[in-house]
Every structure is written in structure tokens, then in C-alpha cells.
Amino acid sequence: MDIDIPKMDLSTGAQMPKLGLGTWQLTGETCVKAVDLALQMGYDHIDTADVYGNHREVAEGISGHDRESIWITSKVNRGSLQYDEVLATCEKNLGELGVDYIDLYLIHWPDESVPMEETFRALKKLRDEGMVREIGVSNFMVEHLTEALEVAEVPIVNNQIKFHPMHQPWEVVEMCRENDISVTAYSPLARGEIFSSETMQRVAEEVDRTIPQVALRWLLQQQMIVIPKGSSEEHLRENLQVFDFHISPEHDEDIRAMG
């Protein structure tokens, strides 16, 4: 498939693909094949994390593809946020992924037991040394973002949060927008819950698309990056076909009312 996935301009000038493959709970050969197939189909953004335990499978999936054309996001886990541990974890992750750099490295969850300044100091060092290109956060709510913005010495370019039609923390999104932080929506399909929504069923029928396509398109129109999980060719293709239709203002209102 020859689909050119649009890019999001980040505050640093970097361009992040607006749609990626989420790999949470993808392991073993299933993960290898999903990553390889996705890249063959036109995906150019893979989202993983240290805690997922699938870096080696992702590495196998991206081997044979042009590294420079792939955006890789990974995350340092909540239990590894001390300065030395952040550095060691990133070095380990680079080895597992078989790459020289990670495009975007996120703090997976905030941890109040470690001074945030310490973690961001480590992320700055990784960025300064070229081990990561960009840094960001995940699962950071307003209070976490407030502190992060005070202590980070390099731009926080992304906050990856749970966001879908049935869970809409707009206050976090608004704060990100005010501070030029892009938002990635994880669990964009609500782990399947959206299939039982009458609103989503109706909108999907009216626009002649599937429920997942409606959910993803709606999030994209909110200027969010989406990382749906998929392993079968059918689902990978379905999730990719979201750039040739629009959600109307009326349908947007209906979906917003779900949250």
C-alpha cells in the first residue's frame, strides 16, 4: 500500500508520524511479523517501551527496513527514573533495538519518589549525546506537567496519554497545547469497548466506515497522534485507511458527548 502518513510538527522542528503501530502486549513472532508487515504497508512509526519486553522482537521486525525512515518511540519505566538508571536503561534499550538512537524517549509514568529534575537531567544528557533525538512524557496529568515544565532544560515534545471517545481528559490536552507539547493517544480503541457504543455504531454507519476508523479519524482531527495496536494484515490495513475521510462537526459533537 502506498500511503504517505502525515507528520506532526513538533516544537523542536522534528516531524513525528501522526499514526504509528502500538506494540503493547505484542510479543514473540507475532510482534516480529506485525512490525515487519506494518512497515511494508507504509507505517513508519513504531511505539514500544522497556516494560513491554519486546525490544528484540521490534529489532527483528525493523531489520531489513531503512532505519532513517522509521520513527521509534520507547519509554523508560517508572522504576528506573534515577539519573544513572535512566542512562543505563536507555543504553540497554538501544542494544536491544539494535539502533544507534531512539527518536523519542518518554518517561513512562511519573514517580513521586524520584525528583523529576534528576530524571530530566538524565534525559537531557541522552539527548545531548545523540542517544535520543527527542524527549517526552507519558501518563502525565496537569500537576505532573506543571512540575515537568519547571525543571526540564530541553523541550518536552510529547505527552502520551490514554485518550479515546469514552475517556477524554481535555484538561491535559489543553495544557499540552498551551505549552506546544504534542499529544499521543494510546488505547485509542478503548481496548474494544467502543464496539458496544451505540453512538459509534451510528456514526460509523453514517460515514460508511468501521468503528475503529471513526475513532482514529476523530482523534486525528483533534490534532492527536494515534498508535493503535494491530497484528493481522486486515487490522493493520483498516487502521491505516483513515486519511481519506472526515468527521463532521455534528458527529464530532456526538463523540465528544460520550466522554
GROMACS .gro file of C-alpha atoms in nm:
model
  259
    1MET     CA    1   0.000   0.000   0.000
    2ASP     CA    2   0.135   0.339  -0.094
    3ILE     CA    3   0.006   0.554   0.192
    4ASP     CA    4   0.203   0.858   0.299
    5ILE     CA    5   0.126   0.909   0.667
    6PRO     CA    6   0.107   1.282   0.754
    7LYS     CA    7   0.357   1.421   1.006
    8MET     CA    8   0.309   1.632   1.317
    9ASP     CA    9   0.546   1.926   1.351
   10LEU     CA   10   0.700   1.915   1.699
   11SER     CA   11   0.822   2.222   1.889
   12THR     CA   12   1.184   2.138   1.801
   13GLY     CA   13   1.117   2.119   1.428
   14ALA     CA   14   1.119   1.739   1.422
   15GLN     CA   15   0.835   1.569   1.237
   16MET     CA   16   0.656   1.277   1.402
   17PRO     CA   17   0.424   1.049   1.201
   18LYS     CA   18   0.064   1.101   1.311
   19LEU     CA   19  -0.014   0.730   1.310
   20GLY     CA   20   0.200   0.450   1.446
   21LEU     CA   21   0.186   0.087   1.547
   22GLY     CA   22   0.136   0.032   1.918
   23THR     CA   23   0.313  -0.283   2.040
   24TRP     CA   24   0.187  -0.321   2.398
   25GLN     CA   25   0.121  -0.694   2.459
   26LEU     CA   26   0.271  -0.788   2.122
   27THR     CA   27   0.544  -1.045   2.185
   28GLY     CA   28   0.739  -1.320   2.013
   29GLU     CA   29   0.691  -1.398   1.647
   30THR     CA   30   0.356  -1.215   1.645
   31CYS     CA   31   0.537  -0.891   1.725
   32VAL     CA   32   0.816  -0.952   1.471
   33LYS     CA   33   0.565  -1.018   1.192
   34ALA     CA   34   0.336  -0.728   1.288
   35VAL     CA   35   0.622  -0.475   1.284
   36ASP     CA   36   0.765  -0.606   0.956
   37LEU     CA   37   0.423  -0.618   0.789
   38ALA     CA   38   0.328  -0.272   0.914
   39LEU     CA   39   0.648  -0.122   0.772
   40GLN     CA   40   0.586  -0.297   0.440
   41MET     CA   41   0.235  -0.148   0.431
   42GLY     CA   42   0.352   0.209   0.482
   43TYR     CA   43   0.367   0.256   0.858
   44ASP     CA   44   0.679   0.448   0.962
   45HIS     CA   45   0.628   0.485   1.338
   46ILE     CA   46   0.666   0.206   1.597
   47ASP     CA   47   0.578   0.261   1.963
   48THR     CA   48   0.733   0.037   2.227
   49ALA     CA   49   0.863   0.057   2.586
   50ASP     CA   50   1.119  -0.100   2.813
   51VAL     CA   51   0.845  -0.258   3.024
   52TYR     CA   52   0.681  -0.423   2.720
   53GLY     CA   53   0.978  -0.660   2.696
   54ASN     CA   54   0.960  -0.673   2.316
   55HIS     CA   55   1.252  -0.458   2.201
   56ARG     CA   56   1.435  -0.754   2.049
   57GLU     CA   57   1.125  -0.854   1.851
   58VAL     CA   58   1.083  -0.495   1.732
   59ALA     CA   59   1.451  -0.501   1.630
   60GLU     CA   60   1.392  -0.812   1.424
   61GLY     CA   61   1.082  -0.658   1.267
   62ILE     CA   62   1.262  -0.340   1.160
   63SER     CA   63   1.571  -0.519   1.030
   64GLY     CA   64   1.574  -0.507   0.653
   65HIS     CA   65   1.396  -0.170   0.656
   66ASP     CA   66   1.559   0.173   0.630
   67ARG     CA   67   1.625   0.286   0.988
   68GLU     CA   68   1.632   0.654   0.892
   69SER     CA   69   1.274   0.635   0.763
   70ILE     CA   70   1.135   0.481   1.085
   71TRP     CA   71   1.029   0.678   1.392
   72ILE     CA   72   1.084   0.473   1.708
   73THR     CA   73   0.931   0.576   2.039
   74SER     CA   74   1.029   0.395   2.357
   75LYS     CA   75   0.987   0.463   2.728
   76VAL     CA   76   1.188   0.433   3.048
   77ASN     CA   77   0.985   0.263   3.319
   78ARG     CA   78   0.869   0.419   3.645
   79GLY     CA   79   1.110   0.205   3.849
   80SER     CA   80   1.418   0.333   3.660
   81LEU     CA   81   1.395   0.710   3.687
   82GLN     CA   82   1.708   0.779   3.894
   83TYR     CA   83   1.981   0.955   3.692
   84ASP     CA   84   2.215   0.657   3.648
   85GLU     CA   85   1.927   0.416   3.585
   86VAL     CA   86   1.781   0.631   3.307
   87LEU     CA   87   2.119   0.632   3.131
   88ALA     CA   88   2.171   0.258   3.182
   89THR     CA   89   1.818   0.171   3.070
   90CYS     CA   90   1.849   0.375   2.752
   91GLU     CA   91   2.182   0.213   2.669
   92LYS     CA   92   2.024  -0.130   2.724
   93ASN     CA   93   1.724  -0.033   2.509
   94LEU     CA   94   1.948   0.082   2.223
   95GLY     CA   95   2.127  -0.253   2.232
   96GLU     CA   96   1.801  -0.448   2.236
   97LEU     CA   97   1.657  -0.244   1.949
   98GLY     CA   98   1.981  -0.267   1.751
   99VAL     CA   99   1.981   0.106   1.677
  100ASP     CA  100   2.216   0.400   1.742
  101TYR     CA  101   1.942   0.633   1.859
  102ILE     CA  102   1.577   0.640   1.967
  103ASP     CA  103   1.365   0.910   1.803
  104LEU     CA  104   1.150   0.980   2.109
  105TYR     CA  105   1.221   0.863   2.464
  106LEU     CA  106   0.945   0.906   2.721
  107ILE     CA  107   0.913   0.884   3.098
  108HIS     CA  108   0.652   0.606   3.103
  109TRP     CA  109   0.483   0.705   3.430
  110PRO     CA  110   0.560   0.977   3.685
  111ASP     CA  111   0.722   0.858   4.010
  112GLU     CA  112   0.699   1.096   4.303
  113SER     CA  113   0.973   0.910   4.492
  114VAL     CA  114   1.237   1.035   4.246
  115PRO     CA  115   1.298   1.410   4.196
  116MET     CA  116   1.171   1.494   3.849
  117GLU     CA  117   1.467   1.725   3.794
  118GLU     CA  118   1.701   1.425   3.828
  119THR     CA  119   1.518   1.229   3.559
  120PHE     CA  120   1.509   1.522   3.318
  121ARG     CA  121   1.878   1.589   3.374
  122ALA     CA  122   1.946   1.232   3.256
  123LEU     CA  123   1.717   1.275   2.955
  124LYS     CA  124   1.899   1.595   2.863
  125LYS     CA  125   2.232   1.410   2.872
  126LEU     CA  126   2.092   1.135   2.646
  127ARG     CA  127   1.966   1.399   2.404
  128ASP     CA  128   2.290   1.597   2.413
  129GLU     CA  129   2.486   1.280   2.334
  130GLY     CA  130   2.256   1.183   2.047
  131MET     CA  131   2.130   0.862   2.206
  132VAL     CA  132   1.778   1.002   2.183
  133ARG     CA  133   1.658   1.269   1.941
  134GLU     CA  134   1.361   1.398   2.140
  135ILE     CA  135   1.227   1.357   2.493
  136GLY     CA  136   0.878   1.348   2.636
  137VAL     CA  137   0.647   1.206   2.898
  138SER     CA  138   0.359   0.962   2.929
  139ASN     CA  139   0.065   0.946   3.168
  140PHE     CA  140   0.147   1.297   3.292
  141MET     CA  141  -0.158   1.482   3.421
  142VAL     CA  142  -0.179   1.859   3.477
  143GLU     CA  143   0.008   1.857   3.809
  144HIS     CA  144   0.289   1.641   3.666
  145LEU     CA  145   0.320   1.860   3.356
  146THR     CA  146   0.336   2.173   3.570
  147GLU     CA  147   0.639   2.038   3.755
  148ALA     CA  148   0.799   1.893   3.443
  149LEU     CA  149   0.782   2.225   3.261
  150GLU     CA  150   0.954   2.394   3.555
  151VAL     CA  151   1.250   2.154   3.571
  152ALA     CA  152   1.309   2.030   3.214
  153GLU     CA  153   1.603   2.203   3.044
  154VAL     CA  154   1.518   2.070   2.699
  155PRO     CA  155   1.180   2.080   2.521
  156ILE     CA  156   0.919   1.822   2.622
  157VAL     CA  157   0.778   1.748   2.278
  158ASN     CA  158   0.513   1.484   2.354
  159ASN     CA  159   0.280   1.353   2.624
  160GLN     CA  160   0.138   1.007   2.559
  161ILE     CA  161  -0.190   0.961   2.745
  162LYS     CA  162  -0.494   0.737   2.744
  163PHE     CA  163  -0.749   0.913   2.527
  164HIS     CA  164  -1.043   0.769   2.335
  165PRO     CA  165  -1.413   0.851   2.282
  166MET     CA  166  -1.506   0.709   2.624
  167HIS     CA  167  -1.216   0.871   2.812
  168GLN     CA  168  -1.147   1.234   2.724
  169PRO     CA  169  -0.915   1.419   2.968
  170TRP     CA  170  -0.936   1.750   2.781
  171GLU     CA  171  -0.772   1.947   3.063
  172VAL     CA  172  -0.445   1.761   2.996
  173VAL     CA  173  -0.474   1.815   2.621
  174GLU     CA  174  -0.539   2.188   2.669
  175MET     CA  175  -0.232   2.225   2.889
  176CYS     CA  176  -0.021   2.042   2.632
  177ARG     CA  177  -0.147   2.269   2.355
  178GLU     CA  178  -0.072   2.581   2.561
  179ASN     CA  179   0.287   2.461   2.603
  180ASP     CA  180   0.348   2.332   2.248
  181ILE     CA  181   0.353   1.967   2.359
  182SER     CA  182   0.207   1.719   2.111
  183VAL     CA  183  -0.033   1.453   2.240
  184THR     CA  184  -0.028   1.084   2.152
  185ALA     CA  185  -0.347   0.892   2.229
  186TYR     CA  186  -0.285   0.537   2.346
  187SER     CA  187  -0.564   0.279   2.373
  188PRO     CA  188  -0.743   0.481   2.101
  189LEU     CA  189  -0.993   0.199   2.053
  190ALA     CA  190  -1.066   0.169   2.428
  191ARG     CA  191  -0.947  -0.192   2.418
  192GLY     CA  192  -1.259  -0.284   2.221
  193GLU     CA  193  -1.516  -0.104   2.437
  194ILE     CA  194  -1.608   0.133   2.155
  195PHE     CA  195  -1.768  -0.154   1.964
  196SER     CA  196  -2.057  -0.159   2.211
  197SER     CA  197  -2.121   0.215   2.181
  198GLU     CA  198  -2.445   0.299   2.000
  199THR     CA  199  -2.308   0.642   1.911
  200MET     CA  200  -2.000   0.493   1.747
  201GLN     CA  201  -2.211   0.233   1.565
  202ARG     CA  202  -2.439   0.505   1.428
  203VAL     CA  203  -2.158   0.739   1.320
  204ALA     CA  204  -1.972   0.450   1.154
  205GLU     CA  205  -2.284   0.358   0.957
  206GLU     CA  206  -2.347   0.718   0.853
  207VAL     CA  207  -1.992   0.772   0.723
  208ASP     CA  208  -1.968   0.417   0.583
  209ARG     CA  209  -1.654   0.331   0.781
  210THR     CA  210  -1.567   0.088   1.058
  211ILE     CA  211  -1.589   0.187   1.424
  212PRO     CA  212  -1.208   0.179   1.470
  213GLN     CA  213  -1.164   0.403   1.165
  214VAL     CA  214  -1.413   0.654   1.307
  215ALA     CA  215  -1.236   0.658   1.646
  216LEU     CA  216  -0.893   0.704   1.489
  217ARG     CA  217  -1.011   0.970   1.244
  218TRP     CA  218  -1.182   1.162   1.525
  219LEU     CA  219  -0.861   1.162   1.732
  220LEU     CA  220  -0.654   1.272   1.433
  221GLN     CA  221  -0.892   1.564   1.381
  222GLN     CA  222  -0.829   1.667   1.742
  223GLN     CA  223  -0.462   1.704   1.634
  224MET     CA  224  -0.353   1.394   1.823
  225ILE     CA  225  -0.111   1.121   1.722
  226VAL     CA  226  -0.261   0.771   1.737
  227ILE     CA  227  -0.090   0.436   1.800
  228PRO     CA  228  -0.347   0.158   1.756
  229LYS     CA  229  -0.227  -0.196   1.813
  230GLY     CA  230  -0.268  -0.445   1.532
  231SER     CA  231  -0.112  -0.773   1.429
  232SER     CA  232  -0.323  -0.905   1.142
  233GLU     CA  233  -0.292  -0.766   0.792
  234GLU     CA  234  -0.664  -0.687   0.798
  235HIS     CA  235  -0.647  -0.472   1.112
  236LEU     CA  236  -0.320  -0.304   1.013
  237ARG     CA  237  -0.474  -0.203   0.681
  238GLU     CA  238  -0.801  -0.093   0.842
  239ASN     CA  239  -0.617   0.132   1.088
  240LEU     CA  240  -0.416   0.286   0.805
  241GLN     CA  241  -0.719   0.386   0.596
  242VAL     CA  242  -0.814   0.692   0.798
  243PHE     CA  243  -0.674   0.979   0.593
  244ASP     CA  244  -0.933   0.997   0.315
  245PHE     CA  245  -1.249   1.097   0.502
  246HIS     CA  246  -1.363   1.347   0.765
  247ILE     CA  247  -1.575   1.352   1.078
  248SER     CA  248  -1.838   1.627   1.051
  249PRO     CA  249  -1.887   1.889   1.326
  250GLU     CA  250  -2.217   1.718   1.414
  251HIS     CA  251  -2.053   1.378   1.455
  252ASP     CA  252  -1.767   1.540   1.645
  253GLU     CA  253  -2.021   1.678   1.891
  254ASP     CA  254  -2.181   1.335   1.930
  255ILE     CA  255  -1.847   1.169   2.004
  256ARG     CA  256  -1.741   1.442   2.246
  257ALA     CA  257  -2.063   1.383   2.438
  258MET     CA  258  -1.951   1.024   2.503
  259GLY     CA  259  -1.665   1.140   2.725
   0.00000   0.00000   0.00000
